[in-house]
Coordinates of C-alpha atoms in Angstrom, one line a residue:
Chain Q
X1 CA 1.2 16.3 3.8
X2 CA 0.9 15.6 7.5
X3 CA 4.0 14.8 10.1
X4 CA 1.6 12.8 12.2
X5 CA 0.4 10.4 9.4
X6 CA 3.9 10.4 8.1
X7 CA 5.3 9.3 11.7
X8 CA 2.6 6.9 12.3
X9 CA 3.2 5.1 8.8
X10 CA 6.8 4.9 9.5
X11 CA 5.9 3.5 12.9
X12 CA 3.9 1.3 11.3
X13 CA 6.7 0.1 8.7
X14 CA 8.9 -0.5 11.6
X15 CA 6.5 -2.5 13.9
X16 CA 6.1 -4.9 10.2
X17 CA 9.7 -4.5 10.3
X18 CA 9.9 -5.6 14.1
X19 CA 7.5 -8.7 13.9
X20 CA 10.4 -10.3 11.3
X21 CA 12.9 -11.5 13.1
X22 CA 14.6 -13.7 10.2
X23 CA 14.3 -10.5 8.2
X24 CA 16.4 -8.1 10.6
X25 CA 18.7 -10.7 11.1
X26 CA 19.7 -10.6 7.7
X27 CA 19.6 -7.1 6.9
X28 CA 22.2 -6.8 9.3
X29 CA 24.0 -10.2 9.1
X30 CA 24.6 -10.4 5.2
X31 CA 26.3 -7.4 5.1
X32 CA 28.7 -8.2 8.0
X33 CA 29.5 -11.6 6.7
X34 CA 30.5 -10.2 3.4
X35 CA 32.5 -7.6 4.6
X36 CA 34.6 -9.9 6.6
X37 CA 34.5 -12.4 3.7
X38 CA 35.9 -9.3 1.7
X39 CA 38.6 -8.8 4.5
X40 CA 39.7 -12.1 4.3
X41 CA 39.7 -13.0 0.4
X42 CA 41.9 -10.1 0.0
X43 CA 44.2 -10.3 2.7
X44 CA 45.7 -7.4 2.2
X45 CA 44.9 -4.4 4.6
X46 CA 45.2 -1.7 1.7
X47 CA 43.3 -3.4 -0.7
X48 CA 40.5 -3.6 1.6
X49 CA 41.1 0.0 2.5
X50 CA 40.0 0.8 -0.8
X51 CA 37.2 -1.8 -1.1
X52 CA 35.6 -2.0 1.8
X53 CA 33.9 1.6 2.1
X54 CA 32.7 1.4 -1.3
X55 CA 30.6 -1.7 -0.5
X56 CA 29.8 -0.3 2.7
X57 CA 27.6 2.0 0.5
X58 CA 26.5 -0.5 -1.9
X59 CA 25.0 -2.7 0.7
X60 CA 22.6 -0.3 2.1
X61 CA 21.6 0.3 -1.4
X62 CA 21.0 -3.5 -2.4
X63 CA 19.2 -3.8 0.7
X64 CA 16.8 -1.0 1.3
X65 CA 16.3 -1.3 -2.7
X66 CA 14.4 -5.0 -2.5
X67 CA 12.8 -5.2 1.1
X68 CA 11.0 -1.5 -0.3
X69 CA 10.2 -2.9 -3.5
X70 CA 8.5 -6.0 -2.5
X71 CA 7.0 -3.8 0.6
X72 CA 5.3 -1.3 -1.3
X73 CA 4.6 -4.1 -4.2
X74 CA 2.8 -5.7 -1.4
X75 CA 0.7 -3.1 -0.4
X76 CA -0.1 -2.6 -3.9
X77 CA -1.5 -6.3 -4.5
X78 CA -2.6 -6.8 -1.1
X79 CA -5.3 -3.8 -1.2
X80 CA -3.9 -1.6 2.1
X81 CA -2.4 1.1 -1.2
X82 CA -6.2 1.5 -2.3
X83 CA -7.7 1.6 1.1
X84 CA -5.0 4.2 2.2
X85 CA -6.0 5.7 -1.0
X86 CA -9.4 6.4 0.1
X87 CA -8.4 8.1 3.6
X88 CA -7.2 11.6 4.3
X89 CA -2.9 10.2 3.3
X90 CA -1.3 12.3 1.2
X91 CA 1.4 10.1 -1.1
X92 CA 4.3 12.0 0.6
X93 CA 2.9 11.1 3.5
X94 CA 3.6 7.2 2.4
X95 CA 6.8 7.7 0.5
X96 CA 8.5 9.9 3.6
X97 CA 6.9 7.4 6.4
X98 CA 8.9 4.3 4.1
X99 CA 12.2 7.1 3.9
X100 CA 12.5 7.5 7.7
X101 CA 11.2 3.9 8.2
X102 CA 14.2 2.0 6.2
X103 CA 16.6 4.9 6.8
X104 CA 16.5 4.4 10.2
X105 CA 17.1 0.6 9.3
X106 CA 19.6 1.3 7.3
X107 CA 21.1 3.5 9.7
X108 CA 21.1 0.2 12.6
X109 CA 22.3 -1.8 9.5
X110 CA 25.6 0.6 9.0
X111 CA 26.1 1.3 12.4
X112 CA 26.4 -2.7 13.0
X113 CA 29.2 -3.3 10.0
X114 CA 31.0 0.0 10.2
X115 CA 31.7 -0.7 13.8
X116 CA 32.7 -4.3 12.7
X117 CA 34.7 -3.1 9.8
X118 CA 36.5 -0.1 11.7
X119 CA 37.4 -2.4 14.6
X120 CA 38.2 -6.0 13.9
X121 CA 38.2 -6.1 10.7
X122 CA 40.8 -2.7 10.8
X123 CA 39.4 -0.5 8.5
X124 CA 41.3 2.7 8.0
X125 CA 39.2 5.5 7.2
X126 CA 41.0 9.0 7.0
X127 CA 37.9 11.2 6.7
X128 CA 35.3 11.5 9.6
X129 CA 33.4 9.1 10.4
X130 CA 30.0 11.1 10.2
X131 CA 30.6 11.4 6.6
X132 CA 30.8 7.8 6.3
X133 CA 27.0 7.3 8.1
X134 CA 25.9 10.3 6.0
X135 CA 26.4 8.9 2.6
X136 CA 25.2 5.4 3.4
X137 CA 22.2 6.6 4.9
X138 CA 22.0 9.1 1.7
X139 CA 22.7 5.4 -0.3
X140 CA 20.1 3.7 1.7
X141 CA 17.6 6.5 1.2
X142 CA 18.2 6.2 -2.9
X143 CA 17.7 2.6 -2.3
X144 CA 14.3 3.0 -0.8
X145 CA 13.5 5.7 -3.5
X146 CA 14.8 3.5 -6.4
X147 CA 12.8 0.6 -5.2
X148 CA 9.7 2.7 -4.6
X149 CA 9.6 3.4 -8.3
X150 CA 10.6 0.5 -9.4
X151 CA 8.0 -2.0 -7.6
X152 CA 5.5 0.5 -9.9
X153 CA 6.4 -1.4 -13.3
X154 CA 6.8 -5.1 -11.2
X155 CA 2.8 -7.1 -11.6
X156 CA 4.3 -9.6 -9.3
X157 CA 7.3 -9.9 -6.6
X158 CA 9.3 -12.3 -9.0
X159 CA 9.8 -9.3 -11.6
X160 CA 9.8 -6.7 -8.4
X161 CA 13.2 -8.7 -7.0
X162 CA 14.4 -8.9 -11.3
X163 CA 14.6 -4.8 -10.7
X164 CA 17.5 -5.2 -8.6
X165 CA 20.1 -6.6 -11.0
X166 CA 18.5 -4.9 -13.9
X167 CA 18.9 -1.1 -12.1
X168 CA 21.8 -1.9 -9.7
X169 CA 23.8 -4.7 -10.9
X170 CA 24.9 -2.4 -14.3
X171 CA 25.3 0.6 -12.3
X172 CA 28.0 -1.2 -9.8
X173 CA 29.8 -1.9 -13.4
X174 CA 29.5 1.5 -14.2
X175 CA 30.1 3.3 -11.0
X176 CA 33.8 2.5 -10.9
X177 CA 34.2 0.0 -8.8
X178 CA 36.3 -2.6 -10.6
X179 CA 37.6 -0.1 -13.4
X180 CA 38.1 3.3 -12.6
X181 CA 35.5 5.6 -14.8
X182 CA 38.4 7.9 -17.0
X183 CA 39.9 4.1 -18.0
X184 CA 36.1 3.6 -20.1
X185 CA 35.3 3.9 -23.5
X186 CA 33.6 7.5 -24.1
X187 CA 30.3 6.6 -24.5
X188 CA 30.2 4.4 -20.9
X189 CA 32.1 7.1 -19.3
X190 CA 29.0 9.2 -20.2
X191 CA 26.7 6.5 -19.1
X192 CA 28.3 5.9 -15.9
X193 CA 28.8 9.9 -15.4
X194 CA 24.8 10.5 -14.9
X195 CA 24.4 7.4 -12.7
X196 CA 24.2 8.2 -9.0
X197 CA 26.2 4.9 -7.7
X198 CA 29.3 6.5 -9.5
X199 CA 28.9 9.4 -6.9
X200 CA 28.5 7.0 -4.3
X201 CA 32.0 5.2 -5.0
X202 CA 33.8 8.4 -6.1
X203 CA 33.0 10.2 -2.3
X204 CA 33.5 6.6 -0.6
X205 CA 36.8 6.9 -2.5
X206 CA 37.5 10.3 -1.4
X207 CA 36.7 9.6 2.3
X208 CA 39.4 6.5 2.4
X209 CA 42.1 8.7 0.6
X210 CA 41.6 12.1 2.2
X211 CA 41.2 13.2 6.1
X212 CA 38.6 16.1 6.2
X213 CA 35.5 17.0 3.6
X214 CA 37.0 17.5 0.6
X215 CA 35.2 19.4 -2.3
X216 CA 34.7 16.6 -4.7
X217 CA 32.9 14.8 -1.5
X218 CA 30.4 17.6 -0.9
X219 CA 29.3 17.5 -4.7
X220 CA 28.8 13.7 -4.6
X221 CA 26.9 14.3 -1.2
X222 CA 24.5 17.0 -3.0
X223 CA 24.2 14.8 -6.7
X224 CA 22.9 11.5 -4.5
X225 CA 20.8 14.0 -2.5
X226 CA 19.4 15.1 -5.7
X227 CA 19.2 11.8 -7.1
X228 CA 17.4 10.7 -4.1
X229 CA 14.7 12.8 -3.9
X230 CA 14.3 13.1 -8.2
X231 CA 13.4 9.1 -7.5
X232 CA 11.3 10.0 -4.4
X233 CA 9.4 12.8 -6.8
X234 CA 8.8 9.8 -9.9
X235 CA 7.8 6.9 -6.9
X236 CA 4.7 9.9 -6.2
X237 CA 4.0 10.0 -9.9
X238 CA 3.6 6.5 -9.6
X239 CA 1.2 5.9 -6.8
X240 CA -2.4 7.0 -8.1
X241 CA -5.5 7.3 -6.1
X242 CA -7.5 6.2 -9.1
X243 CA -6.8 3.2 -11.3
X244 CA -8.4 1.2 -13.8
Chain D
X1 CA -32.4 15.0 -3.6
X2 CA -30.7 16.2 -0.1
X3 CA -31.4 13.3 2.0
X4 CA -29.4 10.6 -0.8
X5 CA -26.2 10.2 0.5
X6 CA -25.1 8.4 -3.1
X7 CA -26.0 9.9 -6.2
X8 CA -25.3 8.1 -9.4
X9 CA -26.1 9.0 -12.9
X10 CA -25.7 7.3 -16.1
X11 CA -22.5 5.6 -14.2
X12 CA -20.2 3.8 -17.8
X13 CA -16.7 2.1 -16.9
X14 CA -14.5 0.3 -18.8
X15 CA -11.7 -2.2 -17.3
X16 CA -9.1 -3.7 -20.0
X17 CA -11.0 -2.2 -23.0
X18 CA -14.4 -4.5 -21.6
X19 CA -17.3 -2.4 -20.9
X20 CA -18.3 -3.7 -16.9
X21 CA -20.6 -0.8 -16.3
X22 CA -23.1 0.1 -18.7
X23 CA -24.7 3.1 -17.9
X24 CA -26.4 2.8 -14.2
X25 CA -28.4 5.9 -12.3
X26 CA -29.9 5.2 -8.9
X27 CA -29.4 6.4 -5.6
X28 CA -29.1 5.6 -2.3
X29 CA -31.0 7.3 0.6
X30 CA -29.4 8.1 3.8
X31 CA -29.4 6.1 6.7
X32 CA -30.4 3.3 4.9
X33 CA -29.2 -0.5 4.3
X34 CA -28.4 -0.9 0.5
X35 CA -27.7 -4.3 -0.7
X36 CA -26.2 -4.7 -3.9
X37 CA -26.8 -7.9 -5.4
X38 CA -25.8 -10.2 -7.9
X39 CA -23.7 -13.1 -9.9
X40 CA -19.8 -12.6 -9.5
X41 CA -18.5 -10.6 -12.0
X42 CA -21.5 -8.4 -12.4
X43 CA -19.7 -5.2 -11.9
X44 CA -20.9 -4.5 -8.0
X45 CA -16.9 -4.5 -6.8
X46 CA -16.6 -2.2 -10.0
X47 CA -19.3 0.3 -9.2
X48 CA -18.3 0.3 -5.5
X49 CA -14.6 1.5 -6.4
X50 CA -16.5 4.4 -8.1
X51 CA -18.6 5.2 -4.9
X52 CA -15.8 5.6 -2.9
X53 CA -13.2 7.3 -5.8
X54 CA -10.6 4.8 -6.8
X55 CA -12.1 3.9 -10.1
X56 CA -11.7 5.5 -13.0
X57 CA -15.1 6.2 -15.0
X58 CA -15.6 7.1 -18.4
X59 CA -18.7 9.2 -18.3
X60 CA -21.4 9.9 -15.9
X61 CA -21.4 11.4 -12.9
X62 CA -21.2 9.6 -9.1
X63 CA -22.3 12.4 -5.9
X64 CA -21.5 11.1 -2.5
X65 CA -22.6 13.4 0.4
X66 CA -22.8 16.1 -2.0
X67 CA -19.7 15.4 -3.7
X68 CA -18.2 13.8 -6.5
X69 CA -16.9 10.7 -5.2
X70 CA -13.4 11.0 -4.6
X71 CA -13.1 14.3 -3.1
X72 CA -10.3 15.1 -0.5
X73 CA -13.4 16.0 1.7
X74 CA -14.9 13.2 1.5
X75 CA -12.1 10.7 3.1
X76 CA -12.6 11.1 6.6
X77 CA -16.6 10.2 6.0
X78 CA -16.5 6.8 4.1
X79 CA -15.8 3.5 5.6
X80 CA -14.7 1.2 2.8
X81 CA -13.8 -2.6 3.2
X82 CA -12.9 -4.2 0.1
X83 CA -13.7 -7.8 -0.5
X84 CA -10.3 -9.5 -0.3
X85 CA -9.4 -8.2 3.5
X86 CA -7.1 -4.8 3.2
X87 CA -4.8 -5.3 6.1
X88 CA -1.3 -5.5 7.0
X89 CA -0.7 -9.7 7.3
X90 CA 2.6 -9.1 9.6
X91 CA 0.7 -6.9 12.2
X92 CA -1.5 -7.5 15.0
X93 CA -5.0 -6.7 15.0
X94 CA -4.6 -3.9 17.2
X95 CA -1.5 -2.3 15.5
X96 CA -3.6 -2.3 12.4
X97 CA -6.3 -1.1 13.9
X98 CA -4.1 1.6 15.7
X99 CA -2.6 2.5 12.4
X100 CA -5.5 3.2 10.0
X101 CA -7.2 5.4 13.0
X102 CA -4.0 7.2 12.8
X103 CA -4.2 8.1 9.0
X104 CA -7.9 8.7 9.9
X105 CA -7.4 10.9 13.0
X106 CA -9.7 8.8 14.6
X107 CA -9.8 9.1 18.6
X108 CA -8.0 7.2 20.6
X109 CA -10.1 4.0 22.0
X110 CA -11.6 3.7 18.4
X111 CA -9.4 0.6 17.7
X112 CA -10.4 -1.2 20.7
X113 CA -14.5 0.0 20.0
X114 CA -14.3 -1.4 16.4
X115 CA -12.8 -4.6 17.5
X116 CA -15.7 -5.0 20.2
X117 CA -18.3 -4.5 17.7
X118 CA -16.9 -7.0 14.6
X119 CA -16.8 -8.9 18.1
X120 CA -12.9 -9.4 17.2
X121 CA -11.8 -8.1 20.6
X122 CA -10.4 -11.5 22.2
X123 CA -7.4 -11.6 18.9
X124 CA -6.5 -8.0 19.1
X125 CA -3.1 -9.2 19.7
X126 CA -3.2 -12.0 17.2
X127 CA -0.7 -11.5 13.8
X128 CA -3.2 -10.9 11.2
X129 CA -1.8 -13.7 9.4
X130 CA -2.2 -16.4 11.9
X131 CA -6.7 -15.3 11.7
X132 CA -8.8 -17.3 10.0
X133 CA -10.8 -15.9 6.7
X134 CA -13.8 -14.8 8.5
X135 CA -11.2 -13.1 11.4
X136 CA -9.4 -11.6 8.9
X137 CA -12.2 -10.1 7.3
X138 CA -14.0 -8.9 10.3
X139 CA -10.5 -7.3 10.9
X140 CA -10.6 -5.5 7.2
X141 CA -14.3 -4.4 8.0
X142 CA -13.2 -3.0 11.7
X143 CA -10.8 -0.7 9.7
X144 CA -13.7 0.7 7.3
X145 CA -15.9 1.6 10.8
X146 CA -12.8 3.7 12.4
X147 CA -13.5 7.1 12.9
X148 CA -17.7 6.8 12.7
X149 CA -17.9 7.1 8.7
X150 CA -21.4 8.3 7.6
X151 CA -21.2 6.3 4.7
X152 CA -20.2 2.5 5.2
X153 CA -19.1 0.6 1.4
X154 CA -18.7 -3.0 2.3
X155 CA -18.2 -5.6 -0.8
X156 CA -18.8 -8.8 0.6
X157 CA -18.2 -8.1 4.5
X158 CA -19.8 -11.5 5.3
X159 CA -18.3 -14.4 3.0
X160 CA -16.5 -17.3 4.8
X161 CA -19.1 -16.2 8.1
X162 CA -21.2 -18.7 10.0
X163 CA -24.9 -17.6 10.0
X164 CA -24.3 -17.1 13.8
X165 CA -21.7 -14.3 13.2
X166 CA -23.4 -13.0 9.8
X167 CA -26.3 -12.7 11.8
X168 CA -24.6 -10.2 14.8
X169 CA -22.6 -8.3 11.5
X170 CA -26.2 -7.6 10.4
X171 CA -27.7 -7.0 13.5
X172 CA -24.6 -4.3 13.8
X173 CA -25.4 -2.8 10.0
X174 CA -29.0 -2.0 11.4
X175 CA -27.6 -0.4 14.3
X176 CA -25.2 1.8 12.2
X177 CA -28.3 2.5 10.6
X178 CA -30.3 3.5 12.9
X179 CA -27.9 6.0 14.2
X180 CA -27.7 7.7 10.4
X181 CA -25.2 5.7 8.8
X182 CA -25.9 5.0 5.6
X183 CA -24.7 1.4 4.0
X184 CA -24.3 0.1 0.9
X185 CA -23.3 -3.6 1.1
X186 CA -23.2 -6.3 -1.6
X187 CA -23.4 -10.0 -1.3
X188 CA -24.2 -12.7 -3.6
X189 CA -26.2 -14.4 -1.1
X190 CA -29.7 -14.3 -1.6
X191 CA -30.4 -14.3 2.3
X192 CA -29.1 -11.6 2.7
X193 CA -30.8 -9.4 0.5
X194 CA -33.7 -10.4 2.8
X195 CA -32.3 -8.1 5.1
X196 CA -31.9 -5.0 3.5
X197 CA -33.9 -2.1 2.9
X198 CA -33.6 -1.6 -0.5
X199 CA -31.9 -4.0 -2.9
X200 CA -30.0 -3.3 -6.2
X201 CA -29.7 -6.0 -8.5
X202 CA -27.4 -6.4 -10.9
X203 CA -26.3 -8.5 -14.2
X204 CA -24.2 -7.6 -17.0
X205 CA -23.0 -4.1 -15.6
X206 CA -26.8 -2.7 -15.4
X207 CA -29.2 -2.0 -12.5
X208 CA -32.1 -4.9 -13.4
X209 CA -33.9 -3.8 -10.1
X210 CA -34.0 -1.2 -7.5
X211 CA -36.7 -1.5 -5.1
X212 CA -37.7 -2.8 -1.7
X213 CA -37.3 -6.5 -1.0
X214 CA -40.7 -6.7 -0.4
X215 CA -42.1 -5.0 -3.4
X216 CA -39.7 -7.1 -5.8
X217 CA -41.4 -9.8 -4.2
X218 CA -45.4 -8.4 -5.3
X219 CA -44.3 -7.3 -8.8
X220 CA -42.8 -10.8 -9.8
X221 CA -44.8 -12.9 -7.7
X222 CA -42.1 -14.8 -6.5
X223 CA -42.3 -16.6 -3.1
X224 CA -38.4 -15.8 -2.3
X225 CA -35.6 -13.1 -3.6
X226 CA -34.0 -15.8 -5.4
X227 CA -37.0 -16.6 -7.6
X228 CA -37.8 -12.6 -8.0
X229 CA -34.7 -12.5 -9.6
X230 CA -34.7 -15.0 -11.9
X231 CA -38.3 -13.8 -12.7
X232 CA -36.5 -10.6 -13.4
X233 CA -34.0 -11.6 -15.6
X234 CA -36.5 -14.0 -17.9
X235 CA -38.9 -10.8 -18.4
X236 CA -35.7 -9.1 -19.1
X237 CA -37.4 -6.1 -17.7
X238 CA -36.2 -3.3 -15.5
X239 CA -38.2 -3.3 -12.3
X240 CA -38.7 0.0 -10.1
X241 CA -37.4 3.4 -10.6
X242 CA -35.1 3.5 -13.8

């Protein structure tokens, strides 16, 4: 591993990143134009109390989950993997420089619609609001980590951009969103207990109802850390130096 | 045996359960301009993912600078431009450029001293998208000479090239030459093969012929490369060193 190749590939990422306007515009504008669609269709300042952070998390998620899987599907089809592949980069070094490229993104992305939802669209958030930018860069990093494994199994950018319903679309089922998880049958209560999106909803929960860090927060915080790097751990399984 | 930079013996691979190479030993002698030649789907982009360690083999053995291929040692000394162009479409030249030396540790200035030599200088701010095919793949092979590589693999560095340009690219291999680089570079095009010092020709995932241009020229009697080849293949013998 090397913090200079890791920088300079994460540089590079960016600069990709930078040369795409229509791309940045929507990485930030999609989420802000839901959010306020949310605000409005429900009208009601406590139900989006309750909503809104949730899918504050959910979008960095969505997000960082398809631009990384069609980036790194790219760079698998396009031949840059196998000529990396044959220079001095370690396959942390690629993983962590796509990590700190899109969680800096992501980071731009939530700053833009928490500052929208928290002042015009009145958002009231009783824990801090460092908490808040913690878990959806920790949501943005699983997204990048999901998506980095999953664009392994994808031959072609129409199955890569399939991975996201398939993986996320179930899991925002699951998670609690729209029924609470102790209201499930048993055996999708278990399901939805070892899926890391549950986490995500249960501590977006616990930072709209409680001021402070509660326990329960800090345990989600650590399982979607874990999750995150578990995916980023598989993703390097996945990228070989030699192939068939 | 120390002065070849590529050692291969009894080389077998197998892609999607089809044997592609069948068994090949040769080597390749440093400092020296190696064209690999022959039909498309021969094996040559095959045989050169072995050389530089992204293939898996099934048996045999492939030494580059007194390595198997594919050692960690081994990536900061070969240059290896593939023959659909490796680089980022939604960068410019020089960001590319800037990029790869960075993985390679290459000094700084080595982006803008590749791009003067694949005489690409004048677009180093162009998106690689917006090149045309022979830009874009002077742009790939720029990448493979960052950092001064001993060993140079180039599959096809010259397709979609006017003979102007494919000219000066040659010109440049003999110079990389001449200072101890060693190149192995294959082509379909019998014109080039002209050109090299030593020409491996392939059919069917074997060697057929390993020798000098000139001396595959004697031994078949053939006014051109182009006929020594097909004088080759209807003796169906192996010319030159086995």
């Amino acid at each position: 591993m090397s913090v200079t190749i890791t920088l300079a590939t994460a540089r590079r990422i960016l600069s990709q990143l930078r040369h795409d306007h229509r791309t940045l515009v929507l990485i930030v504008g999609v989420p802000s134009l839901l959010m306020i669609l949310l605000r409005y269709v429900m009208d009601r300042p406590e139900a989006f109390d309750r909503f809104g952070p949730m899918l504050l998390g959910v979008f960095p998620l969505v997000v960082m989950f398809i631009v990384t899987s069609i980036a790194t599907l790219r760079e698998r089809t396009s031949g840059t993997l196998e000529r990396l592949m044959t220079m001095p980069l370690g396959r942390l070094d690629l993983l962590l420089g796509y990590a700190l490229a899109f969680g800096v993104t992501a980071l731009i992305q939530v700053g833009i619609v928490a500052t929208i939802s928290l002042t015009w669209l009145g958002l009231d958030l009783r824990g801090p609001v460092w908490a808040l930018l913690l878990l959806t860069l920790l949501a943005a990093l699983l997204g990048v980590a999901l998506g980095l494994f999953s664009s392994a199994f994808a031959r072609s950018e129409f199955q890569a951009v399939q991975f996201m319903p398939a993986l996320i679309l179930p899991q925002t089922l699951l998670a609690g969103l729209f029924v609470p998880r102790d209201q499930m049958a048993t055996a999708l209560r278990w399901i939805a207990d070892v899926l890391p999106l549950s986490y995500l909803v249960e501590a977006m929960r616990e930072l709209t109802g409680h001021p402070g860090v509660t326990g329960t927060l800090w345990r989600d915080i650590a399982v979607i850390a874990g999750c995150t790097v578990l995916a980023l751990l598989l993703g390097a399984a996945t990228l070989r130096r030699r192939t068939t | 045996m120390m002065n070849s930079v590529i050692v291969v013996r009894d080389l077998r691979v197998a892609r999607g359960g089809r044997t592609v190479l069948r068994g090949l030993t040769f080597e390749v002698p440093r400092g020296s301009v190696v064209g690999l030649l022959g039909p498309s789907g021969c094996g040559k982009t095959t045989l050169m993912r072995a050389v530089v360690g992204v293939q898996i083999v099934q048996s045999g053995t492939v030494t580059v600078l007194g390595r198997p291929a594919g050692h960690r040692a081994l990536r900061h000394r070969i240059g290896y431009a593939t023959q659909r162009p490796a680089v980022y479409a939604d960068l410019t030249v020089r960001e590319n450029l800037r990029y790869f030396a960075a993985v390679l540790g290459a000094p700084r200035g080595d982006a803008d001293r590749v791009l003067d030599e694949v005489g690409l200088g004048g677009a180093r701010d162009q998106l690689a998208a917006s090149l045309s095919g022979g830009q874009l793949s002077r742009a790939s092979l720029a990448v493979a000479l960052l950092g001064r590589p001993e060993l140079l693999v180039l599959d096809e560095p010259t397709v979609g090239l006017d003979p102007v340009l494919r000219g000066e690219l040659w010109e440049l291999f003999h110079e990389l030459a001449g200072r101890g680089t060693t190149l192995l570079v294959s082509s379909h095009v019998m014109d080039e093969a002209a050109r090299c010092e030593r020409l491996l020709l392939m059919r069917e995932g074997r060697i057929i012929a390993d020798d000098t241009p000139a001396a595959l020229r004697d031994r078949t009697g053939a006014g051109d490369l182009e006929q020594a080849f097909l004088t080759i293949i209807e003796r169906g013998e192996k010319v030159g060193r086995p």
